[in-house]
Amino acid sequence: MHTYIHAMEIASCYLEGNADAVEFCPHDPFLHIFAAATYTLHEKGESESHRAGTISLFSCSPLSTDSGDDASDTGLQLLHREETPGIFDIKWSPAGEGSGSACQPLLALADADGFLSIRELQADVANGNKGISLKEICNEKVSSSMCLYVDWRQSGDSLSVSLSDGSVSLISFTESELKVSQSWVAHKFEAWTTNFDIFNPHLLYSGSDDCCFCCWDTRQNPSLPVFRNSKSHTMGVCCISQSTSNPNMLLTGSYDESLRVWDIRSSSKPLTEKSICLGGGVWRIKPHPYISDIVIAACMHNGFSVVKVGGEREEVLVLERYEKHGSLAYGVDWMKGENARNDSIVASCSFYDRLLRVWKPQCLGKS
């Protein structure tokens, strides 16, 4: 196994709170913009606490295409920041054919007060990065429990939210209005993740602290289980991710430190094809937007790993580890767009040290 450890550093800064989520905007012409979220618990005595957060927008854009100096090509600029309740997860509305996306990009926020809110990116394209901000267009109290994860259906007309009481909720989104359409108890403990199937949008996956990895048919109300796997993960299931190019491949990450690759051709009984131990709880997995068999994983106590998940007969390999964060590796994402197609760029954040970094993996070279 070849592991490269000398990623190219681009920029870094500290956030206002404990950093837990990073998401690049997938909408042109805002591909250089990413959002970063924080969640900070403030204790107010033995019986009272306050969960505070922030949402920030940054620009990570090439300053000169002719400089020839990769390290100085890209700058990091804070565009917008506002205080919020503690945020566990954020997601931009889907882009591309069939997304039904609005004129402006939308950002969904799942917070510790049990609310899901939608913010619209406000921008004057003619003025570049000037005047860019987020405007709340709606919010909905989903539960008295904490909202831990949010995902958009590819059509952009509904979202899923997983909750700290083990429930999963489906929320419709029409004409700037959110409405809970159904909710059910999916797990015994915290439901850390819930994800729509990209290719079969009526299917919804969920993972939980109860070690279960499940699939649900949302055409029924309440949704019916397609499968419930309780034997493969030895600790809680933290994240689920789907290959954007292979409808038969699904990835799961767990506190048991393993990234697992699943064959889901049999939707009622998925098969574990292969797995790899990444040396830390696998909190997030993000597929590369242009290289079909590459993902990046946030591995909590063991930094970030660029992983080749390969084809049917290929083993799973760690190509590069990034260890410049001094705390829990939580948030990570790839930049999209033509600049990223030519040169892979990653934004990552870590929790207790509140650190945000932008960097280029060296194992991929020119995409």
Tab-separated table of C-alpha atoms in Angstrom:
chain	number	residue	atom	x	y	z
A	1	MET	CA	0.000	0.000	0.000
A	2	HIS	CA	1.377	3.410	-0.982
A	3	THR	CA	0.360	6.185	1.387
A	4	TYR	CA	1.371	9.732	0.521
A	5	ILE	CA	1.362	12.136	3.466
A	6	HIS	CA	2.530	15.425	1.966
A	7	ALA	CA	-0.646	17.077	0.731
A	8	MET	CA	-0.309	20.556	-0.724
A	9	GLU	CA	-1.533	23.128	1.788
A	10	ILE	CA	-3.652	25.939	0.338
A	11	ALA	CA	-5.174	27.860	3.223
A	12	SER	CA	-6.465	27.541	6.779
A	13	CYS	CA	-8.358	29.490	9.418
A	14	TYR	CA	-10.130	29.024	12.739
A	15	LEU	CA	-13.910	29.063	13.100
A	16	GLU	CA	-15.971	30.615	15.882
A	17	GLY	CA	-16.998	27.284	17.401
A	18	ASN	CA	-16.362	23.541	17.279
A	19	ALA	CA	-16.279	22.711	13.553
A	20	ASP	CA	-18.310	19.730	12.341
A	21	ALA	CA	-19.487	20.180	8.714
A	22	VAL	CA	-18.130	21.475	5.400
A	23	GLU	CA	-20.011	21.480	2.070
A	24	PHE	CA	-18.968	22.916	-1.308
A	25	CYS	CA	-21.767	24.471	-3.357
A	26	PRO	CA	-22.573	22.306	-6.433
A	27	HIS	CA	-24.261	25.143	-8.371
A	28	ASP	CA	-22.586	27.139	-11.117
A	29	PRO	CA	-21.417	29.983	-10.847
A	30	PHE	CA	-20.959	29.437	-7.100
A	31	LEU	CA	-18.734	26.357	-7.267
A	32	HIS	CA	-15.923	28.228	-5.481
A	33	ILE	CA	-18.104	28.795	-2.404
A	34	PHE	CA	-18.389	26.422	0.523
A	35	ALA	CA	-20.282	26.492	3.800
A	36	ALA	CA	-18.851	25.541	7.197
A	37	ALA	CA	-20.904	24.867	10.337
A	38	THR	CA	-20.171	24.682	14.053
A	39	TYR	CA	-21.731	23.175	17.168
A	40	THR	CA	-20.589	24.243	20.640
A	41	LEU	CA	-22.096	23.084	23.918
A	42	HIS	CA	-22.099	25.755	26.637
A	43	GLU	CA	-22.727	24.380	30.128
A	44	LYS	CA	-24.758	26.626	32.459
A	45	GLY	CA	-24.606	24.599	35.647
A	46	GLU	CA	-25.512	20.994	36.361
A	47	SER	CA	-28.976	21.015	34.795
A	48	GLU	CA	-28.810	23.628	32.049
A	49	SER	CA	-26.876	23.894	28.800
A	50	HIS	CA	-26.978	25.884	25.576
A	51	ARG	CA	-26.042	24.536	22.151
A	52	ALA	CA	-24.753	27.376	19.977
A	53	GLY	CA	-23.569	27.368	16.394
A	54	THR	CA	-22.530	29.386	13.384
A	55	ILE	CA	-22.887	29.038	9.633
A	56	SER	CA	-20.165	30.599	7.481
A	57	LEU	CA	-19.614	31.016	3.754
A	58	PHE	CA	-16.109	31.025	2.294
A	59	SER	CA	-14.730	31.623	-1.172
A	60	CYS	CA	-11.996	29.293	-2.382
A	61	SER	CA	-11.268	30.527	-5.876
A	62	PRO	CA	-8.285	30.700	-8.256
A	63	LEU	CA	-6.748	34.159	-8.122
A	64	SER	CA	-4.604	33.722	-11.188
A	65	THR	CA	-4.723	31.047	-13.847
A	66	ASP	CA	-1.311	31.998	-15.234
A	67	SER	CA	0.809	32.274	-12.098
A	68	GLY	CA	2.263	28.788	-12.410
A	69	ASP	CA	2.458	28.625	-8.610
A	70	ASP	CA	-0.098	26.114	-7.375
A	71	ALA	CA	0.231	27.162	-3.736
A	72	SER	CA	-0.698	30.777	-4.497
A	73	ASP	CA	-3.423	30.015	-7.030
A	74	THR	CA	-6.143	29.790	-4.446
A	75	GLY	CA	-7.304	32.122	-1.682
A	76	LEU	CA	-9.663	31.635	1.247
A	77	GLN	CA	-12.034	34.507	1.960
A	78	LEU	CA	-14.794	34.745	4.546
A	79	LEU	CA	-17.937	36.031	2.819
A	80	HIS	CA	-20.668	35.634	5.432
A	81	ARG	CA	-21.150	34.426	8.995
A	82	GLU	CA	-24.156	34.311	11.291
A	83	GLU	CA	-24.974	32.832	14.674
A	84	THR	CA	-27.409	29.912	14.817
A	85	PRO	CA	-28.407	27.115	17.169
A	86	GLY	CA	-25.801	24.343	17.217
A	87	ILE	CA	-25.650	22.767	13.746
A	88	PHE	CA	-25.034	19.050	13.232
A	89	ASP	CA	-25.257	18.887	9.443
A	90	ILE	CA	-25.699	21.001	6.300
A	91	LYS	CA	-26.490	20.149	2.666
A	92	TRP	CA	-26.787	22.231	-0.513
A	93	SER	CA	-29.765	21.559	-2.749
A	94	PRO	CA	-28.920	19.155	-5.588
A	95	ALA	CA	-27.721	20.480	-8.923
A	96	GLY	CA	-28.048	19.000	-12.371
A	97	GLU	CA	-30.707	17.413	-14.531
A	98	GLY	CA	-33.806	16.327	-12.648
A	99	SER	CA	-32.912	18.262	-9.519
A	100	GLY	CA	-35.762	20.747	-9.817
A	101	SER	CA	-33.477	23.249	-8.097
A	102	ALA	CA	-34.433	26.880	-7.590
A	103	CYS	CA	-32.800	29.825	-9.330
A	104	GLN	CA	-30.489	30.340	-6.365
A	105	PRO	CA	-28.749	27.556	-4.409
A	106	LEU	CA	-30.423	26.497	-1.168
A	107	LEU	CA	-28.660	25.325	1.981
A	108	ALA	CA	-30.425	23.015	4.467
A	109	LEU	CA	-29.375	23.181	8.129
A	110	ALA	CA	-30.161	20.479	10.709
A	111	ASP	CA	-29.817	21.860	14.233
A	112	ALA	CA	-29.690	20.825	17.866
A	113	ASP	CA	-33.014	22.521	18.669
A	114	GLY	CA	-34.854	20.061	16.407
A	115	PHE	CA	-35.328	22.486	13.517
A	116	LEU	CA	-34.680	22.087	9.807
A	117	SER	CA	-34.136	25.421	8.088
A	118	ILE	CA	-33.580	26.373	4.454
A	119	ARG	CA	-31.411	29.336	3.524
A	120	GLU	CA	-31.070	30.815	0.051
A	121	LEU	CA	-27.725	31.998	-1.275
A	122	GLN	CA	-28.030	35.719	-1.975
A	123	ALA	CA	-25.565	37.056	-4.532
A	124	ASP	CA	-25.036	39.617	-7.240
A	125	VAL	CA	-23.085	37.620	-9.807
A	126	ALA	CA	-21.857	40.768	-11.544
A	127	ASN	CA	-20.097	41.875	-8.351
A	128	GLY	CA	-18.177	38.677	-7.801
A	129	ASN	CA	-17.922	37.786	-4.118
A	130	LYS	CA	-19.334	41.088	-2.878
A	131	GLY	CA	-22.661	40.990	-1.103
A	132	ILE	CA	-22.865	37.193	-0.819
A	133	SER	CA	-24.975	36.063	2.127
A	134	LEU	CA	-27.597	33.559	3.263
A	135	LYS	CA	-31.269	34.437	3.744
A	136	GLU	CA	-33.590	32.142	5.678
A	137	ILE	CA	-36.677	31.378	3.614
A	138	CYS	CA	-38.326	28.802	5.893
A	139	ASN	CA	-37.841	26.571	8.910
A	140	GLU	CA	-39.767	23.752	10.500
A	141	LYS	CA	-39.737	22.245	13.967
A	142	VAL	CA	-39.177	18.585	13.127
A	143	SER	CA	-38.913	17.191	16.641
A	144	SER	CA	-38.145	17.914	20.284
A	145	SER	CA	-35.069	15.742	19.687
A	146	MET	CA	-31.927	16.968	17.935
A	147	CYS	CA	-31.687	16.873	14.118
A	148	LEU	CA	-28.428	15.031	13.404
A	149	TYR	CA	-28.282	14.685	9.606
A	150	VAL	CA	-30.076	16.009	6.537
A	151	ASP	CA	-30.236	14.876	2.906
A	152	TRP	CA	-32.072	16.145	-0.186
A	153	ARG	CA	-33.975	13.915	-2.564
A	154	GLN	CA	-32.439	14.408	-6.023
A	155	SER	CA	-35.643	16.064	-7.273
A	156	GLY	CA	-35.209	18.809	-4.653
A	157	ASP	CA	-38.831	18.573	-3.470
A	158	SER	CA	-38.226	16.718	-0.200
A	159	LEU	CA	-35.614	16.110	2.466
A	160	SER	CA	-34.883	13.453	5.067
A	161	VAL	CA	-33.709	14.137	8.617
A	162	SER	CA	-32.366	11.677	11.187
A	163	LEU	CA	-32.885	12.388	14.886
A	164	SER	CA	-31.232	11.773	18.220
A	165	ASP	CA	-34.200	9.694	19.455
A	166	GLY	CA	-33.697	7.167	16.619
A	167	SER	CA	-36.470	8.529	14.416
A	168	VAL	CA	-36.313	9.469	10.750
A	169	SER	CA	-38.523	12.177	9.229
A	170	LEU	CA	-39.439	12.993	5.643
A	171	ILE	CA	-40.101	16.680	4.963
A	172	SER	CA	-41.748	18.017	1.819
A	173	PHE	CA	-40.442	21.282	0.377
A	174	THR	CA	-42.730	23.249	-1.914
A	175	GLU	CA	-43.096	26.972	-2.568
A	176	SER	CA	-40.702	27.927	0.202
A	177	GLU	CA	-42.574	25.841	2.773
A	178	LEU	CA	-41.389	22.856	4.803
A	179	LYS	CA	-43.862	20.287	6.093
A	180	VAL	CA	-43.208	16.982	7.863
A	181	SER	CA	-44.914	14.353	5.687
A	182	GLN	CA	-44.053	11.303	7.782
A	183	SER	CA	-41.980	10.271	10.786
A	184	TRP	CA	-41.213	6.848	12.207
A	185	VAL	CA	-39.006	5.179	14.817
A	186	ALA	CA	-36.282	3.673	12.656
A	187	HIS	CA	-33.727	2.812	15.341
A	188	LYS	CA	-33.333	2.180	19.080
A	189	PHE	CA	-30.642	4.836	19.557
A	190	GLU	CA	-29.328	7.952	17.774
A	191	ALA	CA	-29.911	7.827	14.020
A	192	TRP	CA	-26.665	9.357	12.788
A	193	THR	CA	-27.408	9.356	9.081
A	194	THR	CA	-30.178	9.103	6.497
A	195	ASN	CA	-29.629	9.161	2.728
A	196	PHE	CA	-31.853	8.930	-0.339
A	197	ASP	CA	-30.816	6.456	-3.010
A	198	ILE	CA	-29.601	8.560	-5.947
A	199	PHE	CA	-30.907	6.127	-8.557
A	200	ASN	CA	-34.049	4.867	-6.763
A	201	PRO	CA	-35.353	7.966	-4.970
A	202	HIS	CA	-38.174	6.111	-3.192
A	203	LEU	CA	-35.518	4.202	-1.217
A	204	LEU	CA	-34.006	5.738	1.909
A	205	TYR	CA	-31.042	4.417	3.925
A	206	SER	CA	-30.403	5.011	7.609
A	207	GLY	CA	-27.660	4.172	10.114
A	208	SER	CA	-27.604	4.362	13.875
A	209	ASP	CA	-25.826	3.929	17.182
A	210	ASP	CA	-27.727	0.635	17.480
A	211	CYS	CA	-25.272	-0.807	14.886
A	212	CYS	CA	-28.101	-1.200	12.354
A	213	PHE	CA	-27.900	-0.253	8.682
A	214	CYS	CA	-31.398	-0.074	7.145
A	215	CYS	CA	-33.244	0.642	3.929
A	216	TRP	CA	-36.818	1.972	3.774
A	217	ASP	CA	-39.478	2.162	1.053
A	218	THR	CA	-40.870	5.695	1.395
A	219	ARG	CA	-43.825	5.028	-0.921
A	220	GLN	CA	-45.591	3.635	2.153
A	221	ASN	CA	-46.637	5.718	5.154
A	222	PRO	CA	-45.045	4.962	7.496
A	223	SER	CA	-42.131	3.775	5.417
A	224	LEU	CA	-41.626	0.010	5.316
A	225	PRO	CA	-38.249	-1.665	5.905
A	226	VAL	CA	-36.659	-3.185	2.801
A	227	PHE	CA	-33.827	-4.618	4.900
A	228	ARG	CA	-32.312	-4.235	8.365
A	229	ASN	CA	-28.693	-5.311	8.769
A	230	SER	CA	-27.688	-5.603	12.427
A	231	LYS	CA	-24.749	-8.016	12.189
A	232	SER	CA	-22.091	-6.413	9.976
A	233	HIS	CA	-21.146	-3.324	12.027
A	234	THR	CA	-19.749	-3.952	15.506
A	235	MET	CA	-20.358	-0.339	16.563
A	236	GLY	CA	-22.647	2.505	15.507
A	237	VAL	CA	-23.177	3.327	11.813
A	238	CYS	CA	-22.120	6.962	11.311
A	239	CYS	CA	-22.480	7.573	7.570
A	240	ILE	CA	-23.778	6.137	4.310
A	241	SER	CA	-22.627	7.213	0.863
A	242	GLN	CA	-23.460	6.125	-2.666
A	243	SER	CA	-21.247	5.989	-5.697
A	244	THR	CA	-22.462	8.593	-8.188
A	245	SER	CA	-21.394	6.395	-11.106
A	246	ASN	CA	-22.230	2.887	-9.859
A	247	PRO	CA	-25.858	2.320	-8.798
A	248	ASN	CA	-24.914	-1.071	-7.326
A	249	MET	CA	-22.308	0.254	-4.859
A	250	LEU	CA	-23.025	1.672	-1.419
A	251	LEU	CA	-20.513	2.654	1.282
A	252	THR	CA	-20.944	2.737	5.045
A	253	GLY	CA	-18.712	4.148	7.766
A	254	SER	CA	-18.806	3.138	11.420
A	255	TYR	CA	-17.393	3.870	14.851
A	256	ASP	CA	-15.775	0.419	14.490
A	257	GLU	CA	-13.229	2.204	12.227
A	258	SER	CA	-14.188	0.325	9.055
A	259	LEU	CA	-15.302	1.593	5.678
A	260	ARG	CA	-17.456	-1.094	4.071
A	261	VAL	CA	-18.304	-1.475	0.388
A	262	TRP	CA	-21.709	-3.028	-0.317
A	263	ASP	CA	-23.230	-4.620	-3.400
A	264	ILE	CA	-26.912	-3.585	-3.379
A	265	ARG	CA	-28.088	-5.308	-6.555
A	266	SER	CA	-30.328	-7.404	-4.320
A	267	SER	CA	-32.132	-4.541	-2.604
A	268	SER	CA	-33.584	-6.785	0.118
A	269	LYS	CA	-30.250	-8.400	1.028
A	270	PRO	CA	-27.144	-6.280	0.336
A	271	LEU	CA	-23.796	-8.060	0.346
A	272	THR	CA	-20.601	-6.799	1.965
A	273	GLU	CA	-18.014	-7.021	-0.805
A	274	LYS	CA	-15.012	-5.711	1.078
A	275	SER	CA	-13.924	-3.426	3.887
A	276	ILE	CA	-10.898	-1.577	5.233
A	277	CYS	CA	-9.940	-0.383	8.714
A	278	LEU	CA	-9.114	3.337	8.617
A	279	GLY	CA	-7.818	3.616	12.188
A	280	GLY	CA	-10.549	5.912	13.455
A	281	GLY	CA	-14.325	6.105	13.505
A	282	VAL	CA	-15.512	6.802	9.951
A	283	TRP	CA	-17.748	9.851	10.424
A	284	ARG	CA	-18.137	10.993	6.783
A	285	ILE	CA	-17.503	9.519	3.324
A	286	LYS	CA	-17.587	11.751	0.227
A	287	PRO	CA	-17.196	10.348	-3.314
A	288	HIS	CA	-14.901	12.266	-5.649
A	289	PRO	CA	-17.086	14.245	-8.094
A	290	TYR	CA	-15.104	13.113	-11.164
A	291	ILE	CA	-13.041	10.004	-10.301
A	292	SER	CA	-15.504	7.152	-9.901
A	293	ASP	CA	-13.547	4.874	-7.535
A	294	ILE	CA	-12.113	7.535	-5.186
A	295	VAL	CA	-13.647	8.721	-1.908
A	296	ILE	CA	-12.432	10.774	1.029
A	297	ALA	CA	-13.231	9.733	4.580
A	298	ALA	CA	-13.226	11.747	7.813
A	299	CYS	CA	-11.770	9.327	10.362
A	300	MET	CA	-12.262	11.171	13.672
A	301	HIS	CA	-9.116	10.374	15.719
A	302	ASN	CA	-7.076	9.420	12.629
A	303	GLY	CA	-7.400	12.412	10.295
A	304	PHE	CA	-8.671	12.170	6.718
A	305	SER	CA	-8.038	9.383	4.202
A	306	VAL	CA	-8.249	9.357	0.412
A	307	VAL	CA	-9.417	5.828	-0.407
A	308	LYS	CA	-9.619	3.861	-3.656
A	309	VAL	CA	-12.703	1.649	-3.420
A	310	GLY	CA	-12.000	0.002	-6.780
A	311	GLY	CA	-13.948	-2.378	-8.960
A	312	GLU	CA	-15.411	-5.780	-8.129
A	313	ARG	CA	-12.077	-7.599	-7.933
A	314	GLU	CA	-9.930	-4.768	-6.655
A	315	GLU	CA	-9.114	-4.374	-2.988
A	316	VAL	CA	-9.804	-1.210	-1.034
A	317	LEU	CA	-6.656	0.911	-0.608
A	318	VAL	CA	-5.728	4.027	1.345
A	319	LEU	CA	-3.862	6.245	-1.120
A	320	GLU	CA	-3.169	9.175	1.183
A	321	ARG	CA	-3.670	10.250	4.777
A	322	TYR	CA	-4.021	13.876	5.794
A	323	GLU	CA	-2.990	14.455	9.399
A	324	LYS	CA	-2.712	18.244	9.747
A	325	HIS	CA	-5.755	18.497	12.024
A	326	GLY	CA	-5.142	18.240	15.760
A	327	SER	CA	-8.633	17.163	16.788
A	328	LEU	CA	-11.592	15.015	15.709
A	329	ALA	CA	-11.824	14.890	11.905
A	330	TYR	CA	-15.505	15.536	11.155
A	331	GLY	CA	-16.324	17.671	8.101
A	332	VAL	CA	-14.932	17.146	4.598
A	333	ASP	CA	-15.902	17.743	0.972
A	334	TRP	CA	-14.524	18.011	-2.572
A	335	MET	CA	-14.749	21.151	-4.688
A	336	LYS	CA	-16.840	20.715	-7.844
A	337	GLY	CA	-16.529	22.399	-11.269
A	338	GLU	CA	-13.872	22.704	-13.963
A	339	ASN	CA	-11.132	23.889	-11.593
A	340	ALA	CA	-11.695	20.795	-9.447
A	341	ARG	CA	-11.841	18.557	-12.530
A	342	ASN	CA	-8.268	19.561	-13.311
A	343	ASP	CA	-6.989	19.696	-9.743
A	344	SER	CA	-8.711	17.979	-6.809
A	345	ILE	CA	-9.313	20.402	-3.917
A	346	VAL	CA	-10.577	19.423	-0.450
A	347	ALA	CA	-11.961	21.434	2.456
A	348	SER	CA	-11.850	19.765	5.880
A	349	CYS	CA	-12.545	20.737	9.468
A	350	SER	CA	-11.874	19.373	12.942
A	351	PHE	CA	-13.986	19.734	16.047
A	352	TYR	CA	-12.320	20.851	19.270
A	353	ASP	CA	-9.485	22.876	17.698
A	354	ARG	CA	-12.050	24.650	15.433
A	355	LEU	CA	-9.700	24.383	12.466
A	356	LEU	CA	-10.679	24.680	8.805
A	357	ARG	CA	-8.187	23.692	6.100
A	358	VAL	CA	-8.155	23.673	2.293
A	359	TRP	CA	-5.673	21.353	0.590
A	360	LYS	CA	-4.870	19.248	-2.475
A	361	PRO	CA	-4.227	15.503	-2.203
A	362	GLN	CA	-1.021	14.627	-3.998
A	363	CYS	CA	-1.924	11.012	-4.765
A	364	LEU	CA	-4.424	12.000	-7.473
A	365	GLY	CA	-2.334	14.428	-9.477
A	366	LYS	CA	-4.314	16.033	-12.263
A	367	SER	CA	-7.829	14.608	-12.308
